[in-house]
């Protein structure tokens, strides 16, 4: 499988994420905001079931309307992919 990118939006009630690869959106999901502290393993599992190896992740980007949740979302995304997370609006 080719390199893929993970994009996420940490909003008021949930972290919504999607994988972009080969010129298309291929898989997406949602994690409730209250589940964010332990969501890294859940997200890693979902990505693995969809056939996405963290070693093939090219980058991760996050937008957030809730700065309080941004740190938890950033941690979950980094744990799931092993990548530094680009927090859009900050970086």
PDB file of C-alpha atoms in Angstrom:
ATOM      1  CA  UNK A   1       0.000   0.000   0.000  1.00  0.00           C
ATOM      2  CA  UNK A   2       1.230   3.509  -0.720  1.00  0.00           C
ATOM      3  CA  UNK A   3       1.907   6.227   1.807  1.00  0.00           C
ATOM      4  CA  UNK A   4      -1.193   7.652   3.431  1.00  0.00           C
ATOM      5  CA  UNK A   5      -2.152  10.766   5.382  1.00  0.00           C
ATOM      6  CA  UNK A   6      -4.422  11.088   8.396  1.00  0.00           C
ATOM      7  CA  UNK A   7      -6.570  14.194   8.828  1.00  0.00           C
ATOM      8  CA  UNK A   8      -8.642  14.927  11.937  1.00  0.00           C
ATOM      9  CA  UNK A   9     -11.007  17.497  13.401  1.00  0.00           C
ATOM     10  CA  UNK A  10     -11.437  17.735  17.181  1.00  0.00           C
ATOM     11  CA  UNK A  11     -14.791  19.472  17.600  1.00  0.00           C
ATOM     12  CA  UNK A  12     -17.183  20.033  20.459  1.00  0.00           C
ATOM     13  CA  UNK A  13     -18.406  16.458  20.769  1.00  0.00           C
ATOM     14  CA  UNK A  14     -16.051  14.217  18.812  1.00  0.00           C
ATOM     15  CA  UNK A  15     -12.776  13.636  17.021  1.00  0.00           C
ATOM     16  CA  UNK A  16     -13.603  12.976  13.377  1.00  0.00           C
ATOM     17  CA  UNK A  17     -10.819  11.468  11.283  1.00  0.00           C
ATOM     18  CA  UNK A  18     -10.220  10.283   7.737  1.00  0.00           C
ATOM     19  CA  UNK A  19      -7.413   8.684   5.743  1.00  0.00           C
ATOM     20  CA  UNK A  20      -6.401  10.086   2.351  1.00  0.00           C
ATOM     21  CA  UNK A  21      -4.428   7.833   0.026  1.00  0.00           C
ATOM     22  CA  UNK A  22      -4.073   7.232  -3.685  1.00  0.00           C
ATOM     23  CA  UNK A  23      -6.010  10.416  -4.507  1.00  0.00           C
ATOM     24  CA  UNK A  24      -9.130   9.534  -2.517  1.00  0.00           C
ATOM     25  CA  UNK A  25     -10.628   9.379   0.962  1.00  0.00           C
ATOM     26  CA  UNK A  26     -10.573   5.723   1.873  1.00  0.00           C
ATOM     27  CA  UNK A  27     -11.699   5.297   5.501  1.00  0.00           C
ATOM     28  CA  UNK A  28     -13.130   7.553   8.178  1.00  0.00           C
ATOM     29  CA  UNK A  29     -14.285   7.371  11.758  1.00  0.00           C
ATOM     30  CA  UNK A  30     -15.473   9.188  14.842  1.00  0.00           C
ATOM     31  CA  UNK A  31     -14.413   9.019  18.480  1.00  0.00           C
ATOM     32  CA  UNK A  32     -16.535  10.678  21.169  1.00  0.00           C
ATOM     33  CA  UNK A  33     -14.743  13.521  22.956  1.00  0.00           C
ATOM     34  CA  UNK A  34     -14.987  11.859  26.382  1.00  0.00           C
ATOM     35  CA  UNK A  35     -13.119   8.837  24.967  1.00  0.00           C
ATOM     36  CA  UNK A  36     -10.106  10.860  23.739  1.00  0.00           C
ATOM     37  CA  UNK A  37      -7.771  10.133  26.681  1.00  0.00           C
ATOM     38  CA  UNK A  38      -7.537   6.453  25.691  1.00  0.00           C
ATOM     39  CA  UNK A  39      -8.298   6.790  21.997  1.00  0.00           C
ATOM     40  CA  UNK A  40      -4.800   6.166  20.619  1.00  0.00           C
ATOM     41  CA  UNK A  41      -5.107   2.391  20.839  1.00  0.00           C
ATOM     42  CA  UNK A  42      -8.676   2.432  19.499  1.00  0.00           C
ATOM     43  CA  UNK A  43      -7.629   4.517  16.510  1.00  0.00           C
ATOM     44  CA  UNK A  44      -4.551   2.363  15.881  1.00  0.00           C
ATOM     45  CA  UNK A  45      -6.801  -0.707  15.878  1.00  0.00           C
ATOM     46  CA  UNK A  46      -9.274   0.852  13.447  1.00  0.00           C
ATOM     47  CA  UNK A  47      -6.470   1.875  11.103  1.00  0.00           C
ATOM     48  CA  UNK A  48      -4.937  -1.589  11.303  1.00  0.00           C
ATOM     49  CA  UNK A  49      -8.248  -3.294  10.533  1.00  0.00           C
ATOM     50  CA  UNK A  50      -8.572  -1.063   7.470  1.00  0.00           C
ATOM     51  CA  UNK A  51      -5.101  -2.154   6.335  1.00  0.00           C
ATOM     52  CA  UNK A  52      -3.147   0.996   7.204  1.00  0.00           C
ATOM     53  CA  UNK A  53       0.296   0.389   8.717  1.00  0.00           C
ATOM     54  CA  UNK A  54       1.610   3.270  10.888  1.00  0.00           C
ATOM     55  CA  UNK A  55       5.006   2.803   9.218  1.00  0.00           C
ATOM     56  CA  UNK A  56       3.417   3.947   5.946  1.00  0.00           C
ATOM     57  CA  UNK A  57       1.845   7.099   7.414  1.00  0.00           C
ATOM     58  CA  UNK A  58       3.264  10.161   5.631  1.00  0.00           C
ATOM     59  CA  UNK A  59       1.760  12.816   7.923  1.00  0.00           C
ATOM     60  CA  UNK A  60      -0.977  13.686  10.383  1.00  0.00           C
ATOM     61  CA  UNK A  61      -2.870  16.989  10.539  1.00  0.00           C
ATOM     62  CA  UNK A  62      -5.371  18.175  13.147  1.00  0.00           C
ATOM     63  CA  UNK A  63      -7.745  21.132  13.351  1.00  0.00           C
ATOM     64  CA  UNK A  64      -9.602  21.922  16.538  1.00  0.00           C
ATOM     65  CA  UNK A  65     -12.266  24.348  17.658  1.00  0.00           C
ATOM     66  CA  UNK A  66     -11.644  23.310  21.268  1.00  0.00           C
ATOM     67  CA  UNK A  67      -8.117  23.989  22.513  1.00  0.00           C
ATOM     68  CA  UNK A  68      -8.798  21.894  25.617  1.00  0.00           C
ATOM     69  CA  UNK A  69      -9.474  18.825  23.460  1.00  0.00           C
ATOM     70  CA  UNK A  70      -6.683  19.558  21.008  1.00  0.00           C
ATOM     71  CA  UNK A  71      -3.986  18.211  23.336  1.00  0.00           C
ATOM     72  CA  UNK A  72      -5.879  14.947  23.956  1.00  0.00           C
ATOM     73  CA  UNK A  73      -6.612  14.541  20.255  1.00  0.00           C
ATOM     74  CA  UNK A  74      -2.994  15.294  19.332  1.00  0.00           C
ATOM     75  CA  UNK A  75      -1.794  12.665  21.800  1.00  0.00           C
ATOM     76  CA  UNK A  76      -4.210  10.017  20.457  1.00  0.00           C
ATOM     77  CA  UNK A  77      -3.236  10.699  16.838  1.00  0.00           C
ATOM     78  CA  UNK A  78       0.478  10.561  17.634  1.00  0.00           C
ATOM     79  CA  UNK A  79       0.075   7.328  19.589  1.00  0.00           C
ATOM     80  CA  UNK A  80      -1.897   5.701  16.769  1.00  0.00           C
ATOM     81  CA  UNK A  81       0.540   6.647  14.005  1.00  0.00           C
ATOM     82  CA  UNK A  82       3.918   7.273  15.624  1.00  0.00           C
ATOM     83  CA  UNK A  83       3.994  10.629  13.803  1.00  0.00           C
ATOM     84  CA  UNK A  84       4.269  14.203  15.007  1.00  0.00           C
ATOM     85  CA  UNK A  85       0.929  15.938  14.536  1.00  0.00           C
ATOM     86  CA  UNK A  86       0.674  19.199  12.633  1.00  0.00           C
ATOM     87  CA  UNK A  87      -1.867  21.301  14.527  1.00  0.00           C
ATOM     88  CA  UNK A  88      -3.317  23.529  11.829  1.00  0.00           C
ATOM     89  CA  UNK A  89      -3.699  27.087  12.971  1.00  0.00           C
ATOM     90  CA  UNK A  90      -0.742  26.757  15.298  1.00  0.00           C
ATOM     91  CA  UNK A  91       2.013  25.436  13.018  1.00  0.00           C
TER      92      UNK A  91
END
